Amino acid sequence: MFAKHGFHKVAEKVKLGRFIIDRLNASSDIETYSMPERMRMSFEELGPTFVKLGQLLATRPDLVPEAYINEFEKLHDRVQPLPFSVIEGVLKDEFGEMLYKTFSSIAPEPLGSASIAQVHKARLSTGEEVVIKVQRPGIIQTINDDLNVLYLLSDLLETYVPESRPFNPQAIVQEYFKTLELETDFIVEANNIRRFKENFKDDATIKIPRVHLDLSTERVLIMEALPGVPLSAEPTMREGIDSHEVIKRALGAYLQMVFEDGLFHGDLHAGNFFILPDNHIGLIDFGVVGRLNKRTQATIANMLLALSTEDYERLAFEYVDLAPFSDQVNVDLFAKELRELIAPYYGLTLKNVNLGKLLLRSSGIAARHHIKVPTELMMFFKSIISIEGIGRKLHKDFDFLQYSLAFAGDLAKTQLGPARVMDEMSQIARESRSFLNALPRQLNFYFRKINSPDHSFRLKVAELTDLKKSIEVSFNLLFLGVIISSLILSSAYISVHPTENHIAGIPTMSFIGFGLAMGIGFIAFINYIKKS
């Protein structure tokens, strides 16, 4: 969908960024703005792609300093609604003459407007109330141009700013690219909704809208309208609900996604959370989802259990075990810093502390200890912040950690249960059989290799590389020294014998010899400085 590494309109966007920076630097009240504030303002000026990038960076304290995190959290999609004539044009492009045969009516006033899409209520020709999510025209090209700039800037950063390399700017942009590519393809979102609906088919208290896959396209998503009000609505519209029951169901649904399904809503804020009759709940907007494998699910459960018992060493080891291997980790020091971060908040309720932000800050500590936190774990931490936001709106004293421990404990028991043990033993047996089947063939190949007359063992030790380089430089210098010495001695010998041709009072051959010696010596010195 996006033309990765293209450079269409890159110059124009770079000029725009330069203009914003120059304008901010020339401002009469420049002293009132900190660098993080200026960065946020620049992102707002640069448009929706950069706003979304800032929102992503706001959830990555392992990559971005806290001052920038606080500013990026202020970024919101402030997008004016498009006229209905523009939305209608997109719908006509997708449905053609069948548009008003498929829909009996489409409300011109939008239900919501964001940087990527706009939502309208409609009625199918069958009489069913639906919601239409329509992609903004030209948004793909806008995002494509912006991503080209980001790829270019990340490449320049890694090439010319060595201090940025530990943060891997190109990997950040690549992760962002994948997220946007999925978020702007409504067929992917439709399939996400279908999977969530299947996961909650046996729970009547959780409502996932039905998607009309036969009517949906990459740019238009058609789904049933939920008969309720979003949590973001005025409090007067939510009167009469049992807030404790609603939050219990919401957290129960969320923790089922995390611990049982391995597929969770990645953007579950109040606007995507609906309160339905009988204290039932509905969920919408599945463009951003997180996926967890069994190992990550177990790690999250163990992290929550470690937090509940203040076992910071165990929490540190969970980070280490899940991240790619690094021999630079001091687990004791890492655990000490985790304790210093979390211990002061231990025992406080949701009213007093934001667990999601604490976990995100712990990932920043992990990054300082050379632990690369997986993206899916970061998304889980971010989703906790959203869940806690919902909790504050419904029940200020609800304790997310204590409630989630029941699910974490059940998962731990499941891991030790007979069914799980038998499943793991079966997997070990399958892998062992494959290994034993391949072993004779691999041994035969190995013995044929070492008995080959052309075979030689190769030993590569990382520490020997610098020694090899030093020896090469030394021999090169020695070789050049011999040549320079020979030139100087031969030139001196020639100079004491009478000759007819002179330059500056020195025999010509001696002058040339001395000149070559000086030239070679200068070149050798420059090369030595460069290699050093």
Short mmCIF file of N, CA, C and O in Angstrom, two decimals, residues 239-355:
data_model
loop_
_atom_site.label_atom_id
_atom_site.label_comp_id
_atom_site.label_asym_id
_atom_site.label_seq_id
_atom_site.Cartn_x
_atom_site.Cartn_y
_atom_site.Cartn_z
N GLU A 239 -26.42 7.68 33.29
CA GLU A 239 -27.08 7.52 34.58
C GLU A 239 -27.81 6.19 34.66
O GLU A 239 -28.36 5.71 33.67
N GLY A 240 -27.81 5.61 35.85
CA GLY A 240 -28.56 4.37 36.07
C GLY A 240 -27.77 3.11 35.82
O GLY A 240 -28.31 2.01 35.98
N ILE A 241 -26.49 3.22 35.45
CA ILE A 241 -25.71 2.01 35.20
C ILE A 241 -25.03 1.55 36.50
O ILE A 241 -24.79 2.36 37.41
N ASP A 242 -24.73 0.30 36.56
CA ASP A 242 -23.98 -0.26 37.69
C ASP A 242 -22.50 -0.20 37.30
O ASP A 242 -21.99 -1.09 36.62
N SER A 243 -21.82 0.86 37.74
CA SER A 243 -20.45 1.10 37.29
C SER A 243 -19.51 -0.04 37.70
O SER A 243 -18.62 -0.42 36.94
N HIS A 244 -19.73 -0.60 38.90
CA HIS A 244 -18.86 -1.69 39.36
C HIS A 244 -19.02 -2.92 38.46
O HIS A 244 -18.03 -3.56 38.09
N GLU A 245 -20.24 -3.22 38.08
CA GLU A 245 -20.49 -4.38 37.23
C GLU A 245 -19.92 -4.16 35.83
O GLU A 245 -19.33 -5.08 35.23
N VAL A 246 -20.06 -2.94 35.32
CA VAL A 246 -19.56 -2.64 33.98
C VAL A 246 -18.04 -2.76 33.93
O VAL A 246 -17.48 -3.37 33.01
N ILE A 247 -17.34 -2.20 34.93
CA ILE A 247 -15.88 -2.25 34.90
C ILE A 247 -15.39 -3.68 35.11
O ILE A 247 -14.37 -4.09 34.55
N LYS A 248 -16.11 -4.46 35.92
CA LYS A 248 -15.72 -5.87 36.08
C LYS A 248 -15.81 -6.61 34.76
O LYS A 248 -14.93 -7.39 34.40
N ARG A 249 -16.90 -6.37 34.03
CA ARG A 249 -17.05 -7.04 32.73
C ARG A 249 -16.00 -6.55 31.74
O ARG A 249 -15.47 -7.34 30.94
N ALA A 250 -15.73 -5.25 31.77
CA ALA A 250 -14.74 -4.70 30.85
C ALA A 250 -13.35 -5.30 31.10
O ALA A 250 -12.67 -5.74 30.17
N LEU A 251 -12.96 -5.33 32.37
CA LEU A 251 -11.65 -5.88 32.69
C LEU A 251 -11.61 -7.39 32.46
O LEU A 251 -10.59 -7.94 32.05
N GLY A 252 -12.75 -8.04 32.73
CA GLY A 252 -12.81 -9.48 32.45
C GLY A 252 -12.61 -9.76 30.97
O GLY A 252 -11.87 -10.67 30.59
N ALA A 253 -13.26 -8.94 30.11
CA ALA A 253 -13.10 -9.10 28.66
C ALA A 253 -11.66 -8.82 28.23
O ALA A 253 -11.08 -9.56 27.43
N TYR A 254 -11.09 -7.75 28.79
CA TYR A 254 -9.72 -7.39 28.43
C TYR A 254 -8.73 -8.47 28.83
O TYR A 254 -7.85 -8.86 28.04
N LEU A 255 -8.87 -8.98 30.04
CA LEU A 255 -7.93 -9.99 30.51
C LEU A 255 -8.13 -11.33 29.80
O LEU A 255 -7.18 -12.10 29.65
N GLN A 256 -9.35 -11.59 29.34
CA GLN A 256 -9.56 -12.77 28.50
C GLN A 256 -8.78 -12.62 27.19
O GLN A 256 -8.16 -13.57 26.70
N MET A 257 -8.85 -11.39 26.62
CA MET A 257 -8.09 -11.14 25.39
C MET A 257 -6.60 -11.42 25.60
O MET A 257 -5.95 -12.04 24.76
N VAL A 258 -6.08 -10.93 26.73
CA VAL A 258 -4.63 -11.02 26.98
C VAL A 258 -4.21 -12.44 27.32
O VAL A 258 -3.29 -13.00 26.73
N PHE A 259 -4.90 -13.06 28.30
CA PHE A 259 -4.42 -14.32 28.87
C PHE A 259 -4.97 -15.57 28.18
O PHE A 259 -4.35 -16.63 28.26
N GLU A 260 -6.12 -15.46 27.53
CA GLU A 260 -6.71 -16.65 26.91
C GLU A 260 -6.62 -16.61 25.39
O GLU A 260 -6.20 -17.58 24.76
N ASP A 261 -7.02 -15.47 24.80
CA ASP A 261 -7.10 -15.40 23.34
C ASP A 261 -5.76 -15.04 22.70
O ASP A 261 -5.51 -15.41 21.55
N GLY A 262 -4.92 -14.28 23.40
CA GLY A 262 -3.67 -13.82 22.80
C GLY A 262 -3.88 -12.77 21.74
O GLY A 262 -3.00 -12.51 20.91
N LEU A 263 -5.06 -12.13 21.73
CA LEU A 263 -5.40 -11.10 20.76
C LEU A 263 -6.17 -10.02 21.51
O LEU A 263 -7.28 -10.26 21.96
N PHE A 264 -5.57 -8.83 21.69
CA PHE A 264 -6.23 -7.82 22.51
C PHE A 264 -6.35 -6.49 21.77
O PHE A 264 -5.59 -6.18 20.85
N HIS A 265 -7.34 -5.71 22.21
CA HIS A 265 -7.62 -4.40 21.64
C HIS A 265 -6.48 -3.46 22.02
O HIS A 265 -6.16 -3.30 23.19
N GLY A 266 -5.85 -2.83 21.02
CA GLY A 266 -4.69 -1.99 21.29
C GLY A 266 -5.00 -0.53 21.52
O GLY A 266 -4.09 0.25 21.79
N ASP A 267 -6.28 -0.15 21.42
CA ASP A 267 -6.64 1.28 21.56
C ASP A 267 -8.00 1.40 22.24
O ASP A 267 -8.90 2.05 21.72
N LEU A 268 -8.13 0.81 23.40
CA LEU A 268 -9.43 0.72 24.06
C LEU A 268 -9.65 1.93 24.97
O LEU A 268 -9.67 1.82 26.20
N HIS A 269 -9.84 3.11 24.37
CA HIS A 269 -10.14 4.31 25.15
C HIS A 269 -11.65 4.48 25.28
O HIS A 269 -12.44 3.69 24.74
N ALA A 270 -12.05 5.54 25.99
CA ALA A 270 -13.47 5.71 26.33
C ALA A 270 -14.35 5.85 25.09
O ALA A 270 -15.52 5.45 25.10
N GLY A 271 -13.82 6.41 23.99
CA GLY A 271 -14.63 6.58 22.78
C GLY A 271 -14.92 5.27 22.07
O GLY A 271 -15.87 5.18 21.29
N ASN A 272 -14.10 4.25 22.32
CA ASN A 272 -14.30 2.93 21.69
C ASN A 272 -15.02 1.95 22.61
O ASN A 272 -15.14 0.77 22.28
N PHE A 273 -15.47 2.43 23.75
CA PHE A 273 -16.09 1.59 24.77
C PHE A 273 -17.54 2.03 24.94
O PHE A 273 -17.81 3.16 25.36
N PHE A 274 -18.50 1.15 24.61
CA PHE A 274 -19.92 1.49 24.66
C PHE A 274 -20.59 0.79 25.85
O PHE A 274 -20.28 -0.36 26.17
N ILE A 275 -21.50 1.52 26.49
CA ILE A 275 -22.32 0.94 27.55
C ILE A 275 -23.69 0.66 26.96
O ILE A 275 -24.39 1.56 26.47
N LEU A 276 -24.10 -0.60 26.99
CA LEU A 276 -25.34 -1.07 26.40
C LEU A 276 -26.37 -1.33 27.50
O LEU A 276 -26.05 -1.32 28.69
N PRO A 277 -27.64 -1.58 27.12
CA PRO A 277 -28.65 -1.92 28.13
C PRO A 277 -28.24 -3.13 28.97
O PRO A 277 -27.47 -3.99 28.51
N ASP A 278 -28.76 -3.18 30.20
CA ASP A 278 -28.49 -4.28 31.15
C ASP A 278 -27.02 -4.35 31.55
O ASP A 278 -26.50 -5.43 31.87
N ASN A 279 -26.33 -3.20 31.52
CA ASN A 279 -24.93 -3.13 31.92
C ASN A 279 -24.01 -3.99 31.06
O ASN A 279 -22.92 -4.38 31.48
N HIS A 280 -24.47 -4.28 29.84
CA HIS A 280 -23.60 -4.96 28.89
C HIS A 280 -22.65 -3.93 28.27
O HIS A 280 -22.88 -2.73 28.36
N ILE A 281 -21.58 -4.40 27.65
CA ILE A 281 -20.62 -3.48 27.04
C ILE A 281 -20.38 -3.85 25.59
O ILE A 281 -20.51 -5.00 25.19
N GLY A 282 -20.02 -2.84 24.80
CA GLY A 282 -19.70 -3.04 23.39
C GLY A 282 -18.36 -2.42 23.07
O GLY A 282 -17.98 -1.39 23.65
N LEU A 283 -17.65 -3.02 22.15
CA LEU A 283 -16.32 -2.54 21.77
C LEU A 283 -16.27 -2.29 20.26
O LEU A 283 -16.81 -3.07 19.48
N ILE A 284 -15.62 -1.20 19.87
CA ILE A 284 -15.48 -0.87 18.45
C ILE A 284 -14.03 -0.48 18.16
O ILE A 284 -13.21 -0.37 19.06
N ASP A 285 -13.74 -0.25 16.86
CA ASP A 285 -12.45 0.25 16.38
C ASP A 285 -11.31 -0.73 16.68
O ASP A 285 -10.56 -0.57 17.64
N PHE A 286 -11.17 -1.72 15.81
CA PHE A 286 -10.16 -2.76 15.98
C PHE A 286 -9.03 -2.63 14.95
O PHE A 286 -8.47 -3.62 14.51
N GLY A 287 -8.71 -1.38 14.60
CA GLY A 287 -7.63 -1.17 13.64
C GLY A 287 -6.27 -1.48 14.23
O GLY A 287 -5.37 -1.91 13.52
N VAL A 288 -6.12 -1.26 15.54
CA VAL A 288 -4.85 -1.53 16.22
C VAL A 288 -5.08 -2.64 17.24
O VAL A 288 -5.84 -2.47 18.19
N VAL A 289 -4.46 -3.79 17.02
CA VAL A 289 -4.60 -4.93 17.93
C VAL A 289 -3.22 -5.46 18.29
O VAL A 289 -2.25 -5.30 17.54
N GLY A 290 -3.13 -6.08 19.46
CA GLY A 290 -1.89 -6.71 19.89
C GLY A 290 -2.02 -8.22 19.86
O GLY A 290 -3.10 -8.75 20.14
N ARG A 291 -0.95 -8.90 19.50
CA ARG A 291 -0.96 -10.37 19.42
C ARG A 291 0.12 -10.92 20.35
O ARG A 291 1.27 -10.47 20.32
N LEU A 292 -0.26 -11.88 21.17
CA LEU A 292 0.65 -12.46 22.16
C LEU A 292 0.76 -13.96 21.95
O LEU A 292 -0.27 -14.64 21.82
N ASN A 293 1.97 -14.48 21.95
CA ASN A 293 2.14 -15.92 21.91
C ASN A 293 2.10 -16.47 23.34
O ASN A 293 2.02 -15.72 24.32
N LYS A 294 2.16 -17.78 23.47
CA LYS A 294 2.04 -18.41 24.79
C LYS A 294 3.15 -17.94 25.73
O LYS A 294 2.92 -17.73 26.93
N ARG A 295 4.34 -17.78 25.19
CA ARG A 295 5.47 -17.38 26.03
C ARG A 295 5.26 -15.98 26.60
O ARG A 295 5.50 -15.73 27.79
N THR A 296 4.80 -15.04 25.75
CA THR A 296 4.58 -13.68 26.22
C THR A 296 3.43 -13.62 27.21
O THR A 296 3.47 -12.87 28.19
N GLN A 297 2.37 -14.41 26.96
CA GLN A 297 1.26 -14.47 27.90
C GLN A 297 1.75 -14.93 29.28
O GLN A 297 1.38 -14.34 30.31
N ALA A 298 2.57 -15.97 29.30
CA ALA A 298 3.09 -16.48 30.57
C ALA A 298 3.97 -15.42 31.25
O ALA A 298 3.93 -15.26 32.47
N THR A 299 4.77 -14.69 30.45
CA THR A 299 5.63 -13.65 31.01
C THR A 299 4.80 -12.55 31.66
O THR A 299 5.12 -12.08 32.77
N ILE A 300 3.72 -12.13 30.99
CA ILE A 300 2.86 -11.09 31.55
C ILE A 300 2.23 -11.56 32.85
O ILE A 300 2.18 -10.82 33.85
N ALA A 301 1.75 -12.80 32.87
CA ALA A 301 1.16 -13.34 34.10
C ALA A 301 2.19 -13.36 35.23
O ALA A 301 1.89 -12.95 36.37
N ASN A 302 3.40 -13.79 34.92
CA ASN A 302 4.46 -13.83 35.95
C ASN A 302 4.86 -12.44 36.41
O ASN A 302 5.19 -12.23 37.58
N MET A 303 4.83 -11.46 35.48
CA MET A 303 5.14 -10.08 35.87
C MET A 303 4.12 -9.54 36.87
O MET A 303 4.47 -8.90 37.86
N LEU A 304 2.84 -9.80 36.60
CA LEU A 304 1.80 -9.32 37.50
C LEU A 304 1.89 -10.01 38.86
O LEU A 304 1.71 -9.37 39.90
N LEU A 305 2.20 -11.30 38.85
CA LEU A 305 2.37 -12.01 40.12
C LEU A 305 3.59 -11.48 40.87
O LEU A 305 3.56 -11.34 42.11
N ALA A 306 4.66 -11.17 40.16
CA ALA A 306 5.85 -10.62 40.80
C ALA A 306 5.56 -9.25 41.39
O ALA A 306 6.02 -8.92 42.50
N LEU A 307 4.78 -8.42 40.69
CA LEU A 307 4.40 -7.12 41.21
C LEU A 307 3.58 -7.26 42.48
O LEU A 307 3.75 -6.49 43.43
N SER A 308 2.66 -8.23 42.50
CA SER A 308 1.77 -8.39 43.66
C SER A 308 2.53 -8.82 44.91
O SER A 308 2.07 -8.57 46.03
N THR A 309 3.69 -9.45 44.74
CA THR A 309 4.48 -9.94 45.89
C THR A 309 5.76 -9.13 46.09
O THR A 309 6.59 -9.49 46.92
N GLU A 310 5.92 -8.05 45.31
CA GLU A 310 7.13 -7.22 45.38
C GLU A 310 8.40 -8.04 45.15
O GLU A 310 9.44 -7.80 45.76
N ASP A 311 8.31 -8.99 44.23
CA ASP A 311 9.47 -9.81 43.89
C ASP A 311 10.14 -9.18 42.66
O ASP A 311 9.89 -9.59 41.52
N TYR A 312 10.97 -8.19 42.89
CA TYR A 312 11.54 -7.42 41.79
C TYR A 312 12.62 -8.18 41.04
O TYR A 312 12.86 -7.93 39.85
N GLU A 313 13.29 -9.12 41.71
CA GLU A 313 14.25 -9.96 41.00
C GLU A 313 13.54 -10.82 39.97
O GLU A 313 14.01 -10.97 38.83
N ARG A 314 12.39 -11.37 40.36
CA ARG A 314 11.63 -12.18 39.41
C ARG A 314 11.14 -11.32 38.26
O ARG A 314 11.18 -11.74 37.09
N LEU A 315 10.69 -10.10 38.56
CA LEU A 315 10.23 -9.18 37.51
C LEU A 315 11.38 -8.89 36.55
O LEU A 315 11.19 -8.87 35.32
N ALA A 316 12.58 -8.66 37.09
CA ALA A 316 13.73 -8.37 36.24
C ALA A 316 14.05 -9.56 35.34
O ALA A 316 14.33 -9.39 34.14
N PHE A 317 14.02 -10.77 35.89
CA PHE A 317 14.32 -11.96 35.09
C PHE A 317 13.27 -12.20 34.01
O PHE A 317 13.60 -12.73 32.94
N GLU A 318 12.01 -11.80 34.26
CA GLU A 318 10.98 -11.95 33.23
C GLU A 318 11.31 -11.07 32.03
O GLU A 318 11.15 -11.48 30.87
N TYR A 319 11.78 -9.85 32.31
CA TYR A 319 12.22 -8.97 31.21
C TYR A 319 13.37 -9.62 30.45
O TYR A 319 13.37 -9.65 29.21
N VAL A 320 14.35 -10.09 31.19
CA VAL A 320 15.55 -10.65 30.56
C VAL A 320 15.22 -11.88 29.72
O VAL A 320 15.72 -12.04 28.60
N ASP A 321 14.35 -12.75 30.25
CA ASP A 321 14.01 -13.99 29.54
C ASP A 321 13.24 -13.73 28.26
O ASP A 321 13.38 -14.48 27.28
N LEU A 322 12.40 -12.68 28.25
CA LEU A 322 11.57 -12.42 27.07
C LEU A 322 12.35 -11.66 25.98
O LEU A 322 12.09 -11.85 24.80
N ALA A 323 13.29 -10.83 26.39
CA ALA A 323 14.04 -10.01 25.42
C ALA A 323 15.11 -10.84 24.72
O ALA A 323 15.52 -11.90 25.20
N PRO A 324 15.58 -10.38 23.55
CA PRO A 324 16.72 -11.04 22.90
C PRO A 324 17.93 -11.06 23.83
O PRO A 324 18.11 -10.17 24.66
N PHE A 325 18.77 -12.08 23.68
CA PHE A 325 19.89 -12.27 24.59
C PHE A 325 20.87 -11.10 24.54
O PHE A 325 21.18 -10.57 23.48
N SER A 326 21.33 -10.69 25.73
CA SER A 326 22.38 -9.67 25.85
C SER A 326 23.24 -10.04 27.05
O SER A 326 22.72 -10.35 28.12
N ASP A 327 24.57 -10.00 26.85
CA ASP A 327 25.47 -10.32 27.96
C ASP A 327 25.89 -9.08 28.74
O ASP A 327 26.80 -9.13 29.56
N GLN A 328 25.20 -7.95 28.50
CA GLN A 328 25.54 -6.71 29.17
C GLN A 328 24.59 -6.39 30.32
O GLN A 328 24.65 -5.30 30.89
N VAL A 329 23.69 -7.31 30.66
CA VAL A 329 22.66 -7.05 31.66
C VAL A 329 23.18 -7.39 33.05
O VAL A 329 23.62 -8.51 33.29
N ASN A 330 23.09 -6.43 33.96
CA ASN A 330 23.35 -6.67 35.38
C ASN A 330 21.99 -6.80 36.06
O ASN A 330 21.34 -5.80 36.39
N VAL A 331 21.53 -8.05 36.25
CA VAL A 331 20.17 -8.29 36.73
C VAL A 331 19.97 -7.72 38.13
O VAL A 331 18.91 -7.17 38.44
N ASP A 332 20.96 -7.83 38.99
CA ASP A 332 20.83 -7.32 40.35
C ASP A 332 20.61 -5.81 40.35
O ASP A 332 19.75 -5.30 41.07
N LEU A 333 21.39 -5.10 39.54
CA LEU A 333 21.23 -3.65 39.46
C LEU A 333 19.90 -3.28 38.82
O LEU A 333 19.23 -2.33 39.25
N PHE A 334 19.51 -4.04 37.80
CA PHE A 334 18.22 -3.81 37.14
C PHE A 334 17.07 -3.99 38.14
O PHE A 334 16.15 -3.16 38.21
N ALA A 335 17.12 -5.07 38.93
CA ALA A 335 16.08 -5.32 39.93
C ALA A 335 16.05 -4.21 40.97
O ALA A 335 14.97 -3.80 41.44
N LYS A 336 17.21 -3.71 41.35
CA LYS A 336 17.29 -2.63 42.34
C LYS A 336 16.59 -1.37 41.82
O LYS A 336 15.83 -0.71 42.55
N GLU A 337 16.83 -1.03 40.55
CA GLU A 337 16.19 0.16 39.98
C GLU A 337 14.68 -0.04 39.82
O GLU A 337 13.91 0.91 39.97
N LEU A 338 14.26 -1.26 39.49
CA LEU A 338 12.82 -1.54 39.44
C LEU A 338 12.18 -1.36 40.81
O LEU A 338 11.07 -0.80 40.93
N ARG A 339 12.87 -1.82 41.84
CA ARG A 339 12.35 -1.67 43.21
C ARG A 339 12.23 -0.18 43.56
O ARG A 339 11.21 0.25 44.13
N GLU A 340 13.24 0.61 43.22
CA GLU A 340 13.21 2.03 43.52
C GLU A 340 12.08 2.74 42.79
O GLU A 340 11.52 3.72 43.29
N LEU A 341 11.72 2.24 41.60
CA LEU A 341 10.63 2.85 40.83
C LEU A 341 9.26 2.48 41.38
O LEU A 341 8.39 3.34 41.57
N ILE A 342 9.04 1.18 41.66
CA ILE A 342 7.70 0.68 41.92
C ILE A 342 7.35 0.62 43.41
O ILE A 342 6.20 0.85 43.79
N ALA A 343 8.33 0.32 44.26
CA ALA A 343 8.05 0.11 45.69
C ALA A 343 7.29 1.27 46.35
O ALA A 343 6.38 1.02 47.15
N PRO A 344 7.59 2.54 46.05
CA PRO A 344 6.85 3.62 46.71
C PRO A 344 5.36 3.61 46.42
O PRO A 344 4.58 4.19 47.19
N TYR A 345 4.94 2.96 45.32
CA TYR A 345 3.52 2.95 44.95
C TYR A 345 2.82 1.67 45.35
O TYR A 345 1.63 1.50 45.10
N TYR A 346 3.56 0.73 45.93
CA TYR A 346 2.98 -0.58 46.22
C TYR A 346 1.81 -0.45 47.19
O TYR A 346 1.89 0.23 48.22
N GLY A 347 0.70 -1.14 46.88
CA GLY A 347 -0.47 -1.16 47.75
C GLY A 347 -1.48 -0.07 47.47
O GLY A 347 -2.59 -0.09 48.01
N LEU A 348 -1.11 0.93 46.64
CA LEU A 348 -2.05 1.99 46.32
C LEU A 348 -3.03 1.52 45.26
O LEU A 348 -2.75 0.63 44.47
N THR A 349 -4.20 2.14 45.21
CA THR A 349 -5.24 1.73 44.26
C THR A 349 -5.14 2.55 42.98
O THR A 349 -4.31 3.46 42.85
N LEU A 350 -6.03 2.25 42.05
CA LEU A 350 -6.06 2.94 40.76
C LEU A 350 -6.25 4.43 40.94
O LEU A 350 -5.81 5.24 40.12
N LYS A 351 -6.89 4.83 42.02
CA LYS A 351 -7.12 6.24 42.29
C LYS A 351 -5.81 6.98 42.50
O LYS A 351 -5.68 8.17 42.22
N ASN A 352 -4.80 6.30 43.02
CA ASN A 352 -3.56 6.94 43.42
C ASN A 352 -2.40 6.72 42.46
O ASN A 352 -1.41 7.46 42.51
N VAL A 353 -2.46 5.69 41.62
CA VAL A 353 -1.30 5.36 40.81
C VAL A 353 -1.76 4.79 39.46
O VAL A 353 -2.80 4.15 39.37
N ASN A 354 -0.97 5.05 38.43
CA ASN A 354 -1.25 4.53 37.09
C ASN A 354 -0.27 3.40 36.80
O ASN A 354 0.90 3.63 36.51
N LEU A 355 -0.76 2.16 36.92
CA LEU A 355 0.11 1.00 36.75
C LEU A 355 0.70 0.93 35.36
O LEU A 355 1.88 0.59 35.18
#
